[in-house]
Amino acid sequence: MSAVLRSSKRPRGLRRLLHACVAPNVFDFWAQRLDRTWTWDRPLARIVERRPEARDAITLVLRPNRHWRGFRAGQHVNVSAEIDGACVTRSYSLSAAPRADGLLAITVKRVEGGKLSTHLHDNACVGDVLQIGPAFGEMTWPPAHDAGWLLLAAGSGITPLVALVREHAARGMPAPVTLLYWARTREELCFADELLALADAHPDFAVHCLLTREIDAASDVAPARRLDAAQLASLVPDAAQRSVYACGPSGFVDTARALLGETARSFRAEAFTPPARSFHDGGDAVVTLQRSGRTLTVPRGQSLLTALEAQGLKPASGCRMGICNTCACGKSAGATRDLSTGEVRTEPSSALRLCISAAAGDIELDL
Ligand code: FES
């Protein structure tokens, strides 16, 4: 049995035979008595290193099992752990570039009231096993570079961008990159020493760490305003000739898009907080869940994920900001509002993401 479990490619015939004899969950139950990362097909990862990265931020280095399909720098992963008897899932960016030894790293900022981040900070130890999903996200390097890059990070938005910088550095910096990184204080800066060392070593890489609540004339850290046009013009005068990736809270991403979305060579952004827009959709809507046969009344304008969770349901979810697709489900009737764009969608049969969709009227979902 153990030889089968260790095999990196289980023969298809043997797999079919095993599948006919034992259900995957039964296989997992017994296999995990031998090794907690052995499963039929679920990707799991063992924590092999834990280190502090900054105030309220830790990096966990993970060794995935053989069901992990790999990732590209700039992508994210859903991580799940059991907390008080319930499985809690959140998305984290992979902060290291792909490594020859197959290890992954996530950098976790403690979020006030955040169940999983608090659990990982307070309880996660080397040897613990976490459930992981497939990597997702489109903010990755293109196959070739036809221009320089401008990377804009605010707070935890640095994590996917530092993976991109690390991969770029490992390839000898094939195109110029400037990174602007906003944090509130020096203690909250992650990877600062490494980034400054990379800037010293590579003339084509520049980094500006911008502290919005601290000015330290003795350090290399510039005093900072929040992102605005004048600051951008002084730090990166050729921003319009660059391709731009931006990552941070939704307000930061909106500002970056307003400044560069139309003028930069190309622009892509990911927000790690849900859109903070209000569409004044008052009143309630009736949501019919076709598979379970339940009918619920939810506030119009509230994300369906939040509304369903408030009624005790547990739809699958991950990033909660419209990126990972974990919460996607079918809609067979009714109108919904896309909270990220404000658009109202009335097609009778379509797919939606619960975390960024709200009922704009009575709707039917394939749940
Ligand atoms: S939870 Fe990730 S897209 Fe909705």
CSV table of C-alpha atoms and ligand atoms in Angstrom, one decimal:
chain,number,residue,atom,x,y,z
A,1,MET,CA,0.0,0.0,0.0
A,2,SER,CA,2.7,2.5,0.9
A,3,ALA,CA,4.6,1.9,-2.4
A,4,VAL,CA,1.4,2.9,-4.2
A,5,LEU,CA,1.0,6.0,-2.1
A,6,ARG,CA,4.5,7.1,-2.7
A,7,SER,CA,4.4,6.6,-6.5
A,8,SER,CA,4.4,10.0,-8.2
A,9,LYS,CA,2.3,8.7,-11.1
A,10,ARG,CA,-0.1,6.0,-10.1
A,11,PRO,CA,-0.8,3.7,-13.1
A,12,ARG,CA,-4.2,4.4,-14.5
A,13,GLY,CA,-5.3,0.7,-14.4
A,14,LEU,CA,-4.3,0.5,-10.7
A,15,ARG,CA,-6.0,3.8,-10.0
A,16,ARG,CA,-9.2,2.5,-11.5
A,17,LEU,CA,-9.0,-0.7,-9.6
A,18,LEU,CA,-8.4,1.1,-6.3
A,19,HIS,CA,-11.2,3.5,-7.1
A,20,ALA,CA,-13.6,0.6,-7.7
A,21,CYS,CA,-12.6,-0.9,-4.3
A,22,VAL,CA,-12.4,2.2,-2.1
A,23,ALA,CA,-14.0,5.6,-2.1
A,24,PRO,CA,-11.6,8.5,-2.1
A,25,ASN,CA,-12.6,9.8,1.3
A,26,VAL,CA,-12.1,6.3,2.8
A,27,PHE,CA,-8.7,6.1,1.0
A,28,ASP,CA,-7.8,9.5,2.5
A,29,PHE,CA,-8.9,8.4,6.0
A,30,TRP,CA,-6.6,5.4,6.1
A,31,ALA,CA,-3.8,6.9,4.1
A,32,GLN,CA,-3.6,9.9,6.4
A,33,ARG,CA,-3.0,7.5,9.3
A,34,LEU,CA,0.3,6.8,7.7
A,35,ASP,CA,1.1,10.4,6.5
A,36,ARG,CA,-1.2,13.4,6.9
A,37,THR,CA,-0.4,14.6,3.4
A,38,TRP,CA,-1.4,11.4,1.6
A,39,THR,CA,-4.7,11.7,-0.2
A,40,TRP,CA,-6.4,10.2,-3.2
A,41,ASP,CA,-6.5,13.5,-5.1
A,42,ARG,CA,-6.7,16.5,-2.7
A,43,PRO,CA,-3.8,18.8,-2.7
A,44,LEU,CA,-2.5,19.3,0.9
A,45,ALA,CA,0.7,21.0,2.1
A,46,ARG,CA,2.8,20.6,5.2
A,47,ILE,CA,4.3,23.7,6.9
A,48,VAL,CA,8.0,23.2,6.9
A,49,GLU,CA,9.1,26.7,8.0
A,50,ARG,CA,7.5,29.6,9.8
A,51,ARG,CA,9.3,33.0,10.1
A,52,PRO,CA,8.3,36.5,11.0
A,53,GLU,CA,8.3,38.9,8.0
A,54,ALA,CA,7.2,42.2,9.6
A,55,ARG,CA,4.9,43.3,12.3
A,56,ASP,CA,1.8,41.2,12.2
A,57,ALA,CA,3.1,39.3,9.1
A,58,ILE,CA,4.5,35.8,8.9
A,59,THR,CA,5.7,33.7,6.1
A,60,LEU,CA,4.8,30.0,6.0
A,61,VAL,CA,6.9,27.8,3.8
A,62,LEU,CA,4.9,24.8,2.6
A,63,ARG,CA,5.7,21.4,1.1
A,64,PRO,CA,2.8,20.4,-1.1
A,65,ASN,CA,1.8,16.8,-1.8
A,66,ARG,CA,1.9,15.3,-5.3
A,67,HIS,CA,-1.6,16.6,-6.2
A,68,TRP,CA,-0.4,20.2,-6.3
A,69,ARG,CA,-0.2,21.3,-10.0
A,70,GLY,CA,2.3,24.1,-9.5
A,71,PHE,CA,1.9,27.9,-10.0
A,72,ARG,CA,3.4,30.9,-11.6
A,73,ALA,CA,4.9,33.9,-9.8
A,74,GLY,CA,2.1,36.5,-9.1
A,75,GLN,CA,-0.6,33.9,-8.5
A,76,HIS,CA,-2.6,33.1,-5.4
A,77,VAL,CA,-3.9,30.0,-3.7
A,78,ASN,CA,-6.9,29.1,-1.5
A,79,VAL,CA,-5.8,27.8,1.9
A,80,SER,CA,-8.2,26.0,4.2
A,81,ALA,CA,-7.9,24.9,7.9
A,82,GLU,CA,-10.3,23.5,10.3
A,83,ILE,CA,-11.2,26.1,13.0
A,84,ASP,CA,-13.7,25.2,15.8
A,85,GLY,CA,-15.0,22.3,13.7
A,86,ALA,CA,-15.6,24.3,10.5
A,87,CYS,CA,-13.4,24.5,7.4
A,88,VAL,CA,-12.4,28.1,6.8
A,89,THR,CA,-10.9,29.0,3.5
A,90,ARG,CA,-9.1,32.2,2.4
A,91,SER,CA,-6.9,33.2,-0.5
A,92,TYR,CA,-3.3,34.1,-0.1
A,93,SER,CA,-0.7,35.2,-2.6
A,94,LEU,CA,2.3,33.0,-3.2
A,95,SER,CA,5.2,35.2,-2.1
A,96,ALA,CA,8.1,33.2,-3.4
A,97,ALA,CA,8.7,32.4,-7.1
A,98,PRO,CA,8.5,28.7,-8.1
A,99,ARG,CA,11.4,26.9,-6.6
A,100,ALA,CA,13.4,23.9,-7.8
A,101,ASP,CA,12.6,22.0,-4.6
A,102,GLY,CA,8.9,22.5,-5.1
A,103,LEU,CA,8.3,24.4,-1.9
A,104,LEU,CA,5.7,27.2,-1.7
A,105,ALA,CA,5.5,30.3,0.5
A,106,ILE,CA,2.6,32.4,1.6
A,107,THR,CA,3.0,35.6,3.6
A,108,VAL,CA,0.0,36.1,6.0
A,109,LYS,CA,-0.9,39.4,7.5
A,110,ARG,CA,-2.9,39.2,10.7
A,111,VAL,CA,-6.3,40.7,9.9
A,112,GLU,CA,-8.4,42.0,12.7
A,113,GLY,CA,-11.3,39.6,13.1
A,114,GLY,CA,-9.9,37.4,10.3
A,115,LYS,CA,-10.5,33.8,11.3
A,116,LEU,CA,-7.9,32.1,9.2
A,117,SER,CA,-5.2,34.7,9.5
A,118,THR,CA,-5.6,34.8,13.3
A,119,HIS,CA,-5.5,31.0,13.4
A,120,LEU,CA,-2.4,30.8,11.3
A,121,HIS,CA,-0.6,33.5,13.4
A,122,ASP,CA,-1.6,32.0,16.7
A,123,ASN,CA,-1.6,28.3,16.1
A,124,ALA,CA,0.2,27.2,12.9
A,125,CYS,CA,3.3,25.2,13.6
A,126,VAL,CA,5.9,23.5,11.5
A,127,GLY,CA,4.5,20.0,10.7
A,128,ASP,CA,0.9,21.2,10.5
A,129,VAL,CA,-1.0,20.3,7.3
A,130,LEU,CA,-3.2,22.7,5.4
A,131,GLN,CA,-5.6,22.1,2.5
A,132,ILE,CA,-4.7,24.1,-0.6
A,133,GLY,CA,-6.5,24.6,-3.9
A,134,PRO,CA,-5.1,25.1,-7.4
A,135,ALA,CA,-3.2,28.3,-8.1
A,136,PHE,CA,-5.1,31.1,-9.8
A,137,GLY,CA,-4.6,34.7,-10.9
A,138,GLU,CA,-3.6,36.4,-14.2
A,139,MET,CA,-1.0,38.9,-12.9
A,140,THR,CA,2.0,37.0,-14.1
A,141,TRP,CA,4.9,37.8,-16.3
A,142,PRO,CA,4.3,37.5,-20.1
A,143,PRO,CA,6.5,35.2,-22.1
A,144,ALA,CA,8.5,38.2,-23.4
A,145,HIS,CA,8.9,41.9,-22.3
A,146,ASP,CA,8.4,44.6,-24.8
A,147,ALA,CA,8.6,47.5,-22.3
A,148,GLY,CA,9.6,48.3,-18.8
A,149,TRP,CA,7.3,47.6,-15.8
A,150,LEU,CA,5.8,49.6,-13.0
A,151,LEU,CA,4.6,47.6,-10.0
A,152,LEU,CA,2.4,49.4,-7.5
A,153,ALA,CA,1.8,47.7,-4.1
A,154,ALA,CA,0.0,48.8,-1.0
A,155,GLY,CA,0.0,46.9,2.2
A,156,SER,CA,-0.4,43.1,1.6
A,157,GLY,CA,-0.5,43.8,-2.1
A,158,ILE,CA,3.3,43.4,-2.0
A,159,THR,CA,3.0,39.6,-1.7
A,160,PRO,CA,2.3,38.7,-5.3
A,161,LEU,CA,4.5,41.5,-6.6
A,162,VAL,CA,7.5,40.4,-4.5
A,163,ALA,CA,7.2,36.9,-6.1
A,164,LEU,CA,7.3,38.6,-9.5
A,165,VAL,CA,10.3,40.7,-8.6
A,166,ARG,CA,12.1,37.5,-7.2
A,167,GLU,CA,11.4,35.6,-10.4
A,168,HIS,CA,12.5,38.6,-12.5
A,169,ALA,CA,15.7,38.9,-10.5
A,170,ALA,CA,16.4,35.1,-10.9
A,171,ARG,CA,16.2,35.7,-14.6
A,172,GLY,CA,18.7,38.6,-14.5
A,173,MET,CA,16.1,41.4,-14.7
A,174,PRO,CA,15.2,41.0,-18.4
A,175,ALA,CA,13.3,44.3,-18.4
A,176,PRO,CA,13.4,47.4,-16.2
A,177,VAL,CA,11.2,47.3,-13.2
A,178,THR,CA,10.2,50.0,-10.7
A,179,LEU,CA,8.3,49.0,-7.6
A,180,LEU,CA,6.4,51.6,-5.5
A,181,TYR,CA,5.5,50.0,-2.2
A,182,TRP,CA,3.3,51.8,0.3
A,183,ALA,CA,3.0,50.8,4.0
A,184,ARG,CA,2.0,52.7,7.1
A,185,THR,CA,5.2,52.3,9.1
A,186,ARG,CA,8.7,50.8,8.6
A,187,GLU,CA,7.7,47.9,11.0
A,188,GLU,CA,5.0,46.9,8.6
A,189,LEU,CA,7.2,46.7,5.5
A,190,CYS,CA,7.7,43.2,4.3
A,191,PHE,CA,10.8,42.1,2.3
A,192,ALA,CA,12.3,45.7,2.5
A,193,ASP,CA,15.9,44.6,3.1
A,194,GLU,CA,15.8,42.1,0.3
A,195,LEU,CA,14.1,44.6,-2.1
A,196,LEU,CA,16.7,47.3,-1.4
A,197,ALA,CA,19.5,44.8,-1.8
A,198,LEU,CA,18.1,43.7,-5.2
A,199,ALA,CA,17.9,47.4,-6.2
A,200,ASP,CA,21.6,47.8,-5.3
A,201,ALA,CA,22.5,44.7,-7.3
A,202,HIS,CA,20.4,45.4,-10.4
A,203,PRO,CA,20.6,48.8,-12.1
A,204,ASP,CA,17.4,48.0,-14.0
A,205,PHE,CA,15.4,47.5,-10.7
A,206,ALA,CA,14.3,50.4,-8.5
A,207,VAL,CA,12.2,50.3,-5.4
A,208,HIS,CA,10.6,53.2,-3.4
A,209,CYS,CA,9.2,52.3,0.0
A,210,LEU,CA,6.7,54.9,0.9
A,211,LEU,CA,5.6,55.2,4.5
A,212,THR,CA,2.3,57.0,5.0
A,213,ARG,CA,2.5,57.3,8.8
A,214,GLU,CA,6.2,57.8,9.3
A,215,ILE,CA,9.0,60.0,8.1
A,216,ASP,CA,12.5,58.9,8.9
A,217,ALA,CA,15.1,61.3,7.5
A,218,ALA,CA,17.9,59.0,8.6
A,219,SER,CA,16.8,56.1,6.4
A,220,ASP,CA,16.5,55.5,2.7
A,221,VAL,CA,12.8,55.5,3.1
A,222,ALA,CA,11.1,58.5,1.5
A,223,PRO,CA,8.3,60.4,3.3
A,224,ALA,CA,5.1,59.5,1.6
A,225,ARG,CA,1.8,60.7,0.4
A,226,ARG,CA,-0.8,58.2,-0.8
A,227,LEU,CA,-0.7,57.5,-4.5
A,228,ASP,CA,-1.4,60.6,-6.6
A,229,ALA,CA,-0.5,62.1,-10.0
A,230,ALA,CA,2.2,64.4,-8.8
A,231,GLN,CA,4.0,61.7,-6.8
A,232,LEU,CA,3.8,59.4,-9.7
A,233,ALA,CA,5.2,62.0,-12.1
A,234,SER,CA,8.2,62.7,-9.8
A,235,LEU,CA,9.1,59.0,-9.0
A,236,VAL,CA,8.3,57.4,-12.4
A,237,PRO,CA,8.2,60.1,-15.1
A,238,ASP,CA,8.0,57.5,-17.8
A,239,ALA,CA,5.0,55.7,-16.3
A,240,ALA,CA,2.9,56.0,-19.4
A,241,GLN,CA,5.5,54.0,-21.4
A,242,ARG,CA,5.4,51.1,-18.9
A,243,SER,CA,3.2,48.2,-18.3
A,244,VAL,CA,1.6,48.4,-14.9
A,245,TYR,CA,0.6,45.8,-12.3
A,246,ALA,CA,-1.2,47.2,-9.1
A,247,CYS,CA,-2.2,45.3,-6.0
A,248,GLY,CA,-3.7,46.6,-2.8
A,249,PRO,CA,-7.0,47.5,-1.1
A,250,SER,CA,-9.8,48.4,-3.5
A,251,GLY,CA,-9.5,52.2,-3.0
A,252,PHE,CA,-5.8,52.0,-3.9
A,253,VAL,CA,-6.5,49.9,-7.0
A,254,ASP,CA,-9.2,52.4,-8.0
A,255,THR,CA,-6.8,55.3,-7.7
A,256,ALA,CA,-4.1,53.4,-9.7
A,257,ARG,CA,-6.7,52.6,-12.4
A,258,ALA,CA,-7.8,56.2,-12.6
A,259,LEU,CA,-4.2,57.5,-13.0
A,260,LEU,CA,-2.9,54.8,-15.3
A,261,GLY,CA,-5.7,52.6,-16.6
A,262,GLU,CA,-6.0,54.6,-19.8
A,263,THR,CA,-2.5,56.0,-20.2
A,264,ALA,CA,-0.1,53.2,-19.3
A,265,ARG,CA,1.1,50.8,-22.0
A,266,SER,CA,-1.0,48.1,-20.3
A,267,PHE,CA,-2.7,48.0,-16.9
A,268,ARG,CA,-3.8,45.1,-14.7
A,269,ALA,CA,-4.8,45.3,-11.1
A,270,GLU,CA,-6.1,43.0,-8.3
A,271,ALA,CA,-7.7,44.3,-5.1
A,272,PHE,CA,-7.5,42.2,-2.0
A,273,THR,CA,-10.5,43.8,-0.4
A,274,PRO,CA,-14.0,43.6,-1.8
A,275,PRO,CA,-15.2,46.7,-3.7
A,276,ALA,CA,-16.5,49.3,-1.2
A,277,ARG,CA,-19.1,50.6,-3.5
A,278,SER,CA,-22.7,51.3,-2.5
A,279,PHE,CA,-25.4,51.1,-5.1
A,280,HIS,CA,-28.3,52.1,-2.8
A,281,ASP,CA,-30.3,49.0,-3.7
A,282,GLY,CA,-32.8,49.0,-0.9
A,283,GLY,CA,-35.3,46.4,0.2
A,284,ASP,CA,-35.2,42.7,0.1
A,285,ALA,CA,-35.1,40.0,-2.6
A,286,VAL,CA,-36.2,36.4,-2.6
A,287,VAL,CA,-33.5,33.9,-3.5
A,288,THR,CA,-34.7,30.4,-4.5
A,289,LEU,CA,-32.0,27.7,-4.2
A,290,GLN,CA,-33.1,25.1,-6.7
A,291,ARG,CA,-31.0,22.2,-5.6
A,292,SER,CA,-31.8,22.4,-1.9
A,293,GLY,CA,-35.3,23.6,-2.5
A,294,ARG,CA,-34.9,26.5,0.0
A,295,THR,CA,-36.2,30.0,-0.3
A,296,LEU,CA,-34.5,32.8,1.5
A,297,THR,CA,-35.1,36.6,1.8
A,298,VAL,CA,-31.9,38.6,1.5
A,299,PRO,CA,-31.0,42.3,1.4
A,300,ARG,CA,-30.7,43.6,-2.1
A,301,GLY,CA,-27.3,45.1,-2.7
A,302,GLN,CA,-25.5,42.9,-0.3
A,303,SER,CA,-23.1,40.3,-1.7
A,304,LEU,CA,-24.9,37.0,-2.1
A,305,LEU,CA,-22.0,35.2,-0.3
A,306,THR,CA,-22.4,37.4,2.8
A,307,ALA,CA,-26.2,37.1,2.6
A,308,LEU,CA,-26.2,33.3,2.3
A,309,GLU,CA,-23.7,32.9,5.1
A,310,ALA,CA,-25.8,35.2,7.3
A,311,GLN,CA,-28.6,32.7,6.9
A,312,GLY,CA,-26.4,29.8,8.0
A,313,LEU,CA,-25.4,28.5,4.5
A,314,LYS,CA,-21.8,27.6,3.7
A,315,PRO,CA,-21.3,28.1,0.0
A,316,ALA,CA,-17.7,27.3,-1.2
A,317,SER,CA,-15.6,30.5,-1.1
A,318,GLY,CA,-12.0,31.6,-1.1
A,319,CYS,CA,-10.8,35.0,-2.0
A,320,ARG,CA,-14.1,36.8,-1.4
A,321,MET,CA,-13.1,39.4,-4.0
A,322,GLY,CA,-14.0,37.9,-7.4
A,323,ILE,CA,-10.7,36.4,-8.4
A,324,CYS,CA,-10.5,32.7,-7.5
A,325,ASN,CA,-13.9,31.6,-8.9
A,326,THR,CA,-14.5,29.2,-6.0
A,327,CYS,CA,-17.9,30.7,-5.3
A,328,ALA,CA,-19.1,30.5,-8.9
A,329,CYS,CA,-22.6,29.1,-9.4
A,330,GLY,CA,-25.4,29.2,-12.0
A,331,LYS,CA,-28.3,31.7,-12.0
A,332,SER,CA,-31.4,30.5,-13.8
A,333,ALA,CA,-33.7,33.5,-13.3
A,334,GLY,CA,-33.7,37.1,-12.1
A,335,ALA,CA,-31.4,40.1,-12.1
A,336,THR,CA,-28.2,40.5,-10.2
A,337,ARG,CA,-25.8,43.4,-9.7
A,338,ASP,CA,-22.0,42.9,-10.2
A,339,LEU,CA,-20.7,44.8,-7.2
A,340,SER,CA,-17.3,45.3,-8.8
A,341,THR,CA,-18.6,47.2,-11.8
A,342,GLY,CA,-22.1,48.2,-10.8
A,343,GLU,CA,-23.6,46.5,-13.9
A,344,VAL,CA,-27.0,44.8,-13.6
A,345,ARG,CA,-27.2,41.5,-15.3
A,346,THR,CA,-30.5,40.2,-16.4
A,347,GLU,CA,-29.6,37.3,-18.6
A,348,PRO,CA,-31.9,34.5,-17.5
A,349,SER,CA,-29.3,31.8,-17.5
A,350,SER,CA,-25.7,32.7,-16.6
A,351,ALA,CA,-22.9,32.1,-14.1
A,352,LEU,CA,-22.1,34.5,-11.3
A,353,ARG,CA,-19.6,34.8,-8.4
A,354,LEU,CA,-21.5,35.0,-5.2
A,355,CYS,CA,-18.9,37.2,-3.5
A,356,ILE,CA,-19.2,40.1,-6.0
A,357,SER,CA,-22.9,39.6,-6.9
A,358,ALA,CA,-26.0,41.0,-5.2
A,359,ALA,CA,-29.6,40.3,-5.9
A,360,ALA,CA,-31.1,43.2,-7.8
A,361,GLY,CA,-34.5,41.4,-7.6
A,362,ASP,CA,-35.9,37.9,-7.0
A,363,ILE,CA,-33.5,35.3,-8.3
A,364,GLU,CA,-33.0,31.6,-8.7
A,365,LEU,CA,-29.6,30.0,-8.0
A,366,ASP,CA,-28.3,26.6,-8.8
A,367,LEU,CA,-27.4,25.8,-5.2
B,1,FES,S1,-14.7,33.6,-3.3
B,1,FES,FE1,-13.2,33.9,-4.9
B,1,FES,S2,-14.4,34.5,-6.6
B,1,FES,FE2,-15.8,34.5,-5.0
